[in-house]
Short mmCIF file of C-alpha atoms and ligand atoms in Angstrom, two decimals:
data_model
loop_
_atom_site.label_atom_id
_atom_site.label_comp_id
_atom_site.label_asym_id
_atom_site.label_seq_id
_atom_site.Cartn_x
_atom_site.Cartn_y
_atom_site.Cartn_z
CA MET A 255 -100.20 123.98 88.64
CA ALA A 256 -99.51 121.06 86.29
CA ILE A 257 -97.14 121.33 83.33
CA GLY A 258 -96.88 119.28 80.12
CA LEU A 259 -93.39 119.16 78.60
CA ASP A 260 -92.43 117.97 75.12
CA VAL A 261 -88.70 117.15 75.17
CA GLY A 262 -88.05 116.97 71.43
CA THR A 263 -84.95 116.69 69.26
CA SER A 264 -85.62 120.09 67.71
CA PHE A 265 -87.98 121.88 70.14
CA ILE A 266 -88.61 121.79 73.89
CA ILE A 267 -92.15 123.00 74.61
CA ALA A 268 -93.87 123.55 77.96
CA ALA A 269 -97.67 123.77 78.18
CA SER A 270 -99.59 125.11 81.18
CA GLU A 271 -103.14 126.17 81.92
CA ALA A 272 -103.78 129.95 81.68
CA ALA A 273 -106.98 131.98 82.13
CA ASP A 274 -107.57 132.14 78.36
CA GLY A 275 -106.61 128.56 77.43
CA ILE A 276 -103.30 126.72 77.21
CA GLN A 277 -100.12 128.78 77.31
CA TYR A 278 -97.05 127.44 75.49
CA LYS A 279 -93.40 128.29 76.03
CA GLU A 280 -90.92 126.90 73.52
CA VAL A 281 -87.17 126.90 72.98
CA ARG A 282 -85.36 125.54 69.96
CA ASP A 283 -83.12 122.68 71.07
CA ALA A 284 -79.84 124.18 69.80
CA PHE A 285 -76.72 125.87 71.13
CA ILE A 286 -73.46 127.50 70.09
CA ARG A 287 -70.37 128.12 72.21
CA LEU A 288 -68.68 131.53 71.83
CA LYS A 289 -65.15 131.96 73.12
CA ALA A 290 -63.49 135.37 73.41
CA THR A 291 -59.73 135.60 72.94
CA THR A 292 -59.15 138.47 75.40
CA PRO A 293 -60.89 139.62 78.64
CA ILE A 294 -62.00 142.85 76.90
CA ALA A 295 -63.48 140.92 73.99
CA ALA A 296 -65.31 138.74 76.56
CA LYS A 297 -66.88 141.84 78.17
CA MET A 298 -67.97 143.10 74.73
CA MET A 299 -69.32 139.69 73.80
CA GLU A 300 -71.39 139.57 76.98
CA LYS A 301 -72.82 143.04 76.27
CA GLY A 302 -73.84 141.84 72.80
CA LEU A 303 -75.72 138.93 74.35
CA THR A 304 -78.05 141.13 76.43
CA GLY A 305 -81.62 139.89 76.12
CA GLN A 306 -80.62 136.51 74.66
CA LYS A 307 -80.73 133.11 76.37
CA TYR A 308 -77.18 132.17 77.37
CA PHE A 309 -75.02 131.13 80.28
CA LYS A 310 -71.36 131.64 81.10
CA ASP A 311 -69.53 128.31 81.36
CA THR A 312 -66.75 127.42 83.82
CA ASP A 313 -64.07 128.01 81.14
CA GLY A 314 -65.33 131.57 80.57
CA SER A 315 -67.02 130.81 77.22
CA PHE A 316 -70.63 131.82 76.54
CA VAL A 317 -73.16 129.16 75.59
CA VAL A 318 -76.02 130.70 73.57
CA ILE A 319 -79.26 128.70 73.44
CA GLY A 320 -82.30 128.42 71.19
CA GLN A 321 -83.16 130.43 68.06
CA ASP A 322 -80.43 132.96 68.99
CA ALA A 323 -77.86 130.14 68.69
CA ILE A 324 -79.10 129.28 65.20
CA GLU A 325 -78.87 132.93 64.12
CA ARG A 326 -75.35 133.27 65.59
CA ALA A 327 -74.31 130.09 63.76
CA VAL A 328 -75.68 131.36 60.43
CA GLU A 329 -73.74 134.65 60.90
CA ARG A 330 -70.58 132.55 61.29
CA HIS A 331 -71.37 130.16 58.41
CA GLN A 332 -71.57 127.31 60.91
CA SER A 333 -74.31 124.97 62.08
CA ALA A 334 -75.60 125.27 65.64
CA SER A 335 -74.96 122.18 67.81
CA ARG A 336 -77.79 120.12 69.25
CA PRO A 337 -78.01 118.56 72.73
CA MET A 338 -80.33 115.82 71.44
CA HIS A 339 -79.99 113.38 68.58
CA ARG A 340 -82.64 110.91 67.32
CA GLY A 341 -85.00 111.56 70.21
CA ILE A 342 -82.53 111.15 73.09
CA ILE A 343 -79.66 113.04 74.80
CA SER A 344 -76.95 113.24 72.17
CA PRO A 345 -74.09 110.81 72.75
CA ARG A 346 -72.05 113.04 70.41
CA GLU A 347 -72.08 116.19 72.58
CA ARG A 348 -69.99 116.23 75.75
CA ASP A 349 -72.03 119.11 77.22
CA ALA A 350 -75.45 117.83 76.17
CA ARG A 351 -76.79 117.34 79.70
CA LYS A 352 -75.63 120.69 81.02
CA ILE A 353 -77.25 122.44 78.06
CA LEU A 354 -80.50 120.50 78.25
CA LYS A 355 -80.82 121.29 81.96
CA PHE A 356 -80.40 125.00 81.22
CA ILE A 357 -83.11 124.83 78.52
CA LEU A 358 -85.43 122.91 80.85
CA GLY A 359 -84.91 125.59 83.51
CA ALA A 360 -85.71 128.30 80.94
CA VAL A 361 -89.06 126.75 79.84
CA LEU A 362 -90.15 125.54 83.28
CA ALA A 363 -89.29 128.68 85.33
CA THR A 364 -89.74 128.38 89.11
CA PRO A 365 -92.24 125.99 90.69
CA VAL A 366 -95.04 127.69 92.65
CA SER A 367 -95.48 124.77 95.05
CA THR A 368 -93.58 121.65 96.10
CA SER A 369 -96.23 119.38 94.55
CA GLU A 370 -96.08 120.66 90.98
CA VAL A 371 -96.14 117.78 88.50
CA VAL A 372 -94.32 117.91 85.16
CA VAL A 373 -95.37 115.21 82.69
CA PHE A 374 -92.56 115.01 80.12
CA SER A 375 -92.45 113.15 76.81
CA ILE A 376 -90.12 110.24 76.14
CA PRO A 377 -89.62 108.29 72.91
CA ALA A 378 -90.34 104.58 72.61
CA GLN A 379 -87.57 102.09 71.94
CA PRO A 380 -86.92 101.99 68.18
CA VAL A 381 -87.66 98.85 66.19
CA ASP A 382 -85.05 99.60 63.51
CA GLN A 383 -81.82 99.85 65.55
CA ASP A 384 -81.02 96.15 65.98
CA GLY A 385 -77.39 96.47 65.00
CA GLU A 386 -76.69 99.57 67.13
CA ALA A 387 -76.55 100.09 70.86
CA PHE A 388 -79.53 102.38 71.38
CA ASP A 389 -81.47 102.68 74.58
CA THR A 390 -83.90 105.34 75.76
CA GLY A 391 -83.56 104.42 79.48
CA PHE A 392 -80.70 106.74 80.38
CA HIS A 393 -82.39 109.65 78.60
CA GLU A 394 -85.55 109.16 80.66
CA ASP A 395 -83.63 108.93 83.96
CA ALA A 396 -81.47 111.97 83.19
CA ILE A 397 -84.41 114.23 82.20
CA SER A 398 -86.35 112.99 85.22
CA ASN A 399 -83.45 113.89 87.56
CA ASP A 400 -83.04 117.34 85.98
CA ILE A 401 -86.75 118.13 86.40
CA ARG A 402 -86.62 116.97 90.03
CA GLU A 403 -83.56 119.14 90.70
CA LEU A 404 -85.48 122.11 89.25
CA GLY A 405 -88.08 121.56 92.01
CA PHE A 406 -90.86 119.64 90.21
CA ILE A 407 -92.28 116.12 90.41
CA PRO A 408 -91.36 114.40 87.11
CA LYS A 409 -93.52 111.80 85.35
CA ALA A 410 -92.59 110.29 81.98
CA LEU A 411 -95.14 109.70 79.20
CA ASN A 412 -94.61 108.24 75.75
CA GLU A 413 -94.71 110.98 73.10
CA ALA A 414 -97.24 109.28 70.78
CA GLU A 415 -99.44 108.32 73.75
CA ALA A 416 -99.53 112.03 74.65
CA ILE A 417 -100.82 112.77 71.14
CA CYS A 418 -103.58 110.17 71.67
CA TYR A 419 -104.71 112.08 74.79
CA SER A 420 -104.65 115.33 72.86
CA GLU A 421 -106.41 114.16 69.67
CA LEU A 422 -108.68 111.14 70.34
CA GLU A 423 -111.27 112.61 72.70
CA GLU A 424 -114.06 112.34 70.11
CA ASP A 425 -113.01 108.79 69.16
CA ASN A 426 -113.40 107.28 72.66
CA TYR A 427 -109.61 107.30 72.92
CA THR A 428 -109.31 104.60 70.27
CA GLY A 429 -106.97 105.05 67.32
CA ILE A 430 -103.36 105.24 66.16
CA CYS A 431 -101.23 108.36 66.62
CA LEU A 432 -97.93 108.99 64.87
CA SER A 433 -95.51 111.74 65.81
CA PHE A 434 -93.30 112.64 62.82
CA GLY A 435 -90.61 114.66 64.61
CA ALA A 436 -87.04 115.57 63.73
CA GLY A 437 -85.15 112.51 64.96
CA MET A 438 -87.87 109.88 65.15
CA VAL A 439 -91.34 108.74 64.30
CA ASN A 440 -93.15 107.60 67.46
CA VAL A 441 -96.26 105.44 67.22
CA CYS A 442 -98.95 104.55 69.77
CA VAL A 443 -101.96 102.30 69.23
CA MET A 444 -104.67 103.11 71.78
CA SER A 445 -107.83 101.16 72.55
CA ALA A 446 -110.41 102.69 74.93
CA GLY A 447 -107.74 104.85 76.59
CA GLU A 448 -105.23 102.05 76.99
CA ALA A 449 -101.91 102.19 75.13
CA ILE A 450 -101.63 98.74 73.55
CA LEU A 451 -98.53 99.12 71.39
CA LYS A 452 -95.75 101.74 71.38
CA PHE A 453 -92.64 101.86 69.24
CA SER A 454 -90.48 104.25 67.25
CA THR A 455 -88.43 104.35 64.06
CA THR A 456 -85.36 106.53 63.57
CA LYS A 457 -86.05 108.07 60.16
CA SER A 458 -87.94 111.36 60.12
CA GLY A 459 -87.28 115.07 59.39
CA ASP A 460 -83.51 114.94 60.04
CA TRP A 461 -83.25 111.89 57.78
CA ILE A 462 -84.99 113.78 54.95
CA ASP A 463 -82.49 116.65 55.44
CA GLN A 464 -79.51 114.26 55.40
CA MET A 465 -80.62 112.33 52.34
CA ALA A 466 -81.62 115.41 50.33
CA ALA A 467 -78.31 117.08 51.30
CA ALA A 468 -76.31 114.04 50.18
CA ALA A 469 -78.24 113.89 46.90
CA THR A 470 -77.68 117.54 46.02
CA GLY A 471 -74.33 118.42 47.63
CA GLU A 472 -75.95 121.01 49.93
CA GLN A 473 -75.51 121.50 53.70
CA GLU A 474 -78.15 119.77 55.84
CA SER A 475 -78.97 123.06 57.55
CA THR A 476 -79.64 124.71 54.15
CA VAL A 477 -81.94 121.84 53.17
CA GLN A 478 -83.79 122.17 56.48
CA VAL A 479 -84.41 125.89 56.02
CA GLU A 480 -85.70 125.39 52.45
CA LYS A 481 -87.86 122.45 53.53
CA GLU A 482 -89.43 124.43 56.39
CA GLY A 483 -90.07 127.29 53.94
CA GLY A 484 -92.58 124.86 52.52
CA SER A 485 -92.78 125.71 48.79
CA PHE A 486 -93.14 122.10 47.65
CA THR A 487 -95.72 119.33 47.63
CA VAL A 488 -94.80 115.84 48.83
CA GLY A 489 -94.00 113.58 45.86
CA GLN A 490 -93.86 116.36 43.25
CA GLU A 491 -90.79 117.68 41.42
CA VAL A 492 -90.06 121.36 41.99
CA LYS A 493 -88.94 123.16 38.85
CA ASP A 494 -85.49 124.79 39.23
CA SER A 495 -85.00 123.48 42.78
CA PRO A 496 -83.01 120.23 43.05
CA VAL A 497 -83.07 120.55 46.87
CA LEU A 498 -86.85 120.76 47.15
CA SER A 499 -87.29 118.07 44.49
CA ALA A 500 -85.08 115.77 46.59
CA VAL A 501 -86.98 116.70 49.78
CA ALA A 502 -90.32 115.97 48.08
CA ALA A 503 -89.01 112.60 46.87
CA TYR A 504 -87.53 111.54 50.21
CA TYR A 505 -90.85 112.41 51.87
CA ILE A 506 -92.46 109.59 49.84
CA ARG A 507 -89.69 107.20 50.88
CA LEU A 508 -90.21 108.19 54.52
CA ALA A 509 -94.00 107.66 54.24
CA ASP A 510 -93.42 104.29 52.58
CA TYR A 511 -90.85 103.15 55.16
CA THR A 512 -93.04 104.22 58.10
CA ALA A 513 -96.24 102.67 56.67
CA ARG A 514 -94.48 99.34 55.98
CA THR A 515 -92.89 99.24 59.44
CA LEU A 516 -96.21 100.11 61.08
CA ALA A 517 -98.10 97.44 59.11
CA ASN A 518 -95.43 94.89 59.97
CA GLU A 519 -95.52 95.69 63.72
CA LEU A 520 -99.33 95.60 63.77
CA MET A 521 -99.56 92.28 61.93
CA GLN A 522 -97.00 90.73 64.31
CA SER A 523 -98.48 92.10 67.53
CA ARG A 524 -100.16 89.62 69.88
CA ALA A 525 -101.43 92.40 72.14
CA LEU A 526 -103.64 94.04 69.51
CA PRO A 527 -107.40 93.68 70.20
CA THR A 528 -109.91 92.97 67.43
CA PHE A 529 -111.24 96.37 66.48
CA ALA A 530 -114.97 96.07 65.72
CA THR A 531 -115.22 99.44 63.98
CA PRO A 532 -112.90 101.35 61.62
CA ILE A 533 -110.26 103.32 63.51
CA PRO A 534 -108.75 106.79 62.94
CA VAL A 535 -105.05 107.40 62.28
CA ILE A 536 -103.63 110.76 63.36
CA VAL A 537 -100.37 112.20 62.04
CA SER A 538 -98.60 114.92 64.02
CA GLY A 539 -95.17 116.53 64.50
CA GLY A 540 -93.28 119.14 62.49
CA THR A 541 -92.49 116.76 59.64
CA SER A 542 -96.23 116.16 59.06
CA ARG A 543 -96.66 119.86 58.18
CA ALA A 544 -95.42 119.51 54.59
CA GLN A 545 -98.09 120.10 51.98
CA GLY A 546 -99.66 116.86 50.76
CA PHE A 547 -98.05 114.71 53.45
CA THR A 548 -101.20 113.54 55.26
CA THR A 549 -102.85 112.50 51.97
CA ALA A 550 -99.71 110.77 50.66
CA PHE A 551 -99.11 108.88 53.91
CA GLY A 552 -102.83 107.98 54.05
CA SER A 553 -102.88 106.36 50.62
CA ILE A 554 -99.59 104.52 51.19
CA LEU A 555 -100.91 103.19 54.53
CA GLN A 556 -104.27 102.16 52.99
CA ALA A 557 -102.34 100.03 50.47
CA GLN A 558 -100.76 97.92 53.27
CA LYS A 559 -102.24 94.74 54.71
CA LEU A 560 -103.57 95.76 58.14
CA PRO A 561 -105.49 93.91 60.86
CA PHE A 562 -108.33 96.52 60.89
CA ILE A 563 -110.10 99.04 58.69
CA ILE A 564 -108.92 102.66 58.66
CA LYS A 565 -111.70 105.19 59.25
CA GLU A 566 -109.62 108.20 58.17
CA VAL A 567 -106.08 109.57 58.23
CA ARG A 568 -106.10 113.12 59.57
CA GLN A 569 -103.59 115.61 60.89
CA ALA A 570 -103.48 116.73 64.56
CA LYS A 571 -105.07 120.14 65.16
CA ASP A 572 -101.77 121.74 66.16
CA PRO A 573 -99.03 119.34 64.99
CA LEU A 574 -96.13 121.15 66.72
CA ARG A 575 -97.86 121.33 70.10
CA ALA A 576 -100.01 118.19 70.37
CA VAL A 577 -97.38 116.37 72.48
CA ALA A 578 -97.09 119.22 75.03
CA ARG A 579 -100.90 119.51 75.13
CA GLY A 580 -101.32 115.75 75.68
CA CYS A 581 -98.69 115.80 78.46
CA LEU A 582 -100.58 118.67 80.10
CA ILE A 583 -103.86 116.71 79.91
CA ALA A 584 -102.11 113.75 81.59
CA ALA A 585 -100.55 116.03 84.22
CA SER A 586 -103.94 117.56 85.07
CA LEU A 587 -105.65 114.18 85.68
N1 ATP B 726 -93.36 123.44 57.65
C1 ATP B 726 -92.57 122.38 57.74
N2 ATP B 726 -92.43 121.54 56.70
C2 ATP B 726 -91.64 120.46 56.77
N3 ATP B 726 -90.95 120.12 57.88
C3 ATP B 726 -91.07 120.91 58.95
C4 ATP B 726 -91.86 122.08 58.95
N4 ATP B 726 -91.78 122.66 60.18
C5 ATP B 726 -90.95 121.87 60.91
N5 ATP B 726 -90.51 120.84 60.17
C6 ATP B 726 -89.59 119.76 60.60
O1 ATP B 726 -90.17 119.11 61.70
C7 ATP B 726 -89.14 118.59 62.55
C8 ATP B 726 -89.40 119.07 63.97
O2 ATP B 726 -90.62 118.58 64.37
P1 ATP B 726 -91.01 118.43 65.91
O3 ATP B 726 -90.89 119.74 66.59
O4 ATP B 726 -92.31 117.72 65.96
O5 ATP B 726 -89.82 117.45 66.38
P2 ATP B 726 -89.26 117.15 67.81
O6 ATP B 726 -90.39 116.80 68.73
O7 ATP B 726 -88.37 118.25 68.27
O8 ATP B 726 -88.37 115.85 67.50
P3 ATP B 726 -88.51 114.32 67.98
O9 ATP B 726 -89.95 114.05 68.29
O10 ATP B 726 -88.00 113.51 66.84
O11 ATP B 726 -87.63 114.21 69.18
C9 ATP B 726 -87.82 119.08 61.98
O12 ATP B 726 -87.23 118.04 61.19
C10 ATP B 726 -88.25 120.26 61.10
O13 ATP B 726 -87.33 120.47 60.03
MG1 MG B 727 -91.44 115.12 69.13
#
């Protein structure tokens, strides 16, 4: 049985074939460490964790994973920690690998045969991190090793390329797919099934949270919750809500930044073929779910100088799961 795996900054999602269609299993990419002060408190703490995803670490502390970690953090007026940052294993978290491996084990379960393939998503190298040491190579190798140790055969696939497999069937696998995630925007230009150009930028949902938090003096996690609540339209002020007004404004800046970078990369590319017909652009990822985003990004992109004509800008059918679905399609080939 083949598995598609989206290893994202905010969600890890596994997709597999079931009798009634594709079955998805997802875990929020977050954790919190709970440390009891006495052995009795530790016993009580463990009882309280029954039914939740957690493991007991070598120092006796409990590491709670996923949505449960976020809820625990909110109870304690803290933010949950994250094992990934900007699309790759977080260099800021000492325990990132241990935690990611536990999450991978939880979504992948046990292999049924020794030849089970897991196609997992990786980000492309960013084009906007010139001044910083940033490389996706170690992330790919580490995730690959973890999947192998869990008993599967790992194969890496670019995240935006996976979206092309998921969304471009009716377009002869020709078009541009953009994954607006938490840490990154990943882009793939595909021509007749071949990935011609892949790159990423490092401003996306987390960047909106950071900027809107800085502008309003709120916590990033508070901004994120309000943003995901969705009572705003991209580019429009929200009466009585400075946070959502800032979110709506930074969405336009994100669309503008991404469209300009995309246009620039396309105009510079030597690999790009001459497209004879207009081509579709597909936006996906959690950040693309905001009301008015697809339309706003579409008109900003149309205003750029591009080496082809855009047929349409549309949203992926299931923007949170298109990567996992595309990885599954690749794994089943
Ligand atoms: N309804 C919504 N409106 C606005 N933003 C949303 C909504 N739902 C989720 N998001 C945002 O989408 C992002 C998560 O998207 P997604 O699951 O595609 O990312 P990821 O794959 O985990 O990250 P990455 O691809 O960057 O590694 C987060 O920033 C989250 O706040
Ligand atoms: Mg993603």
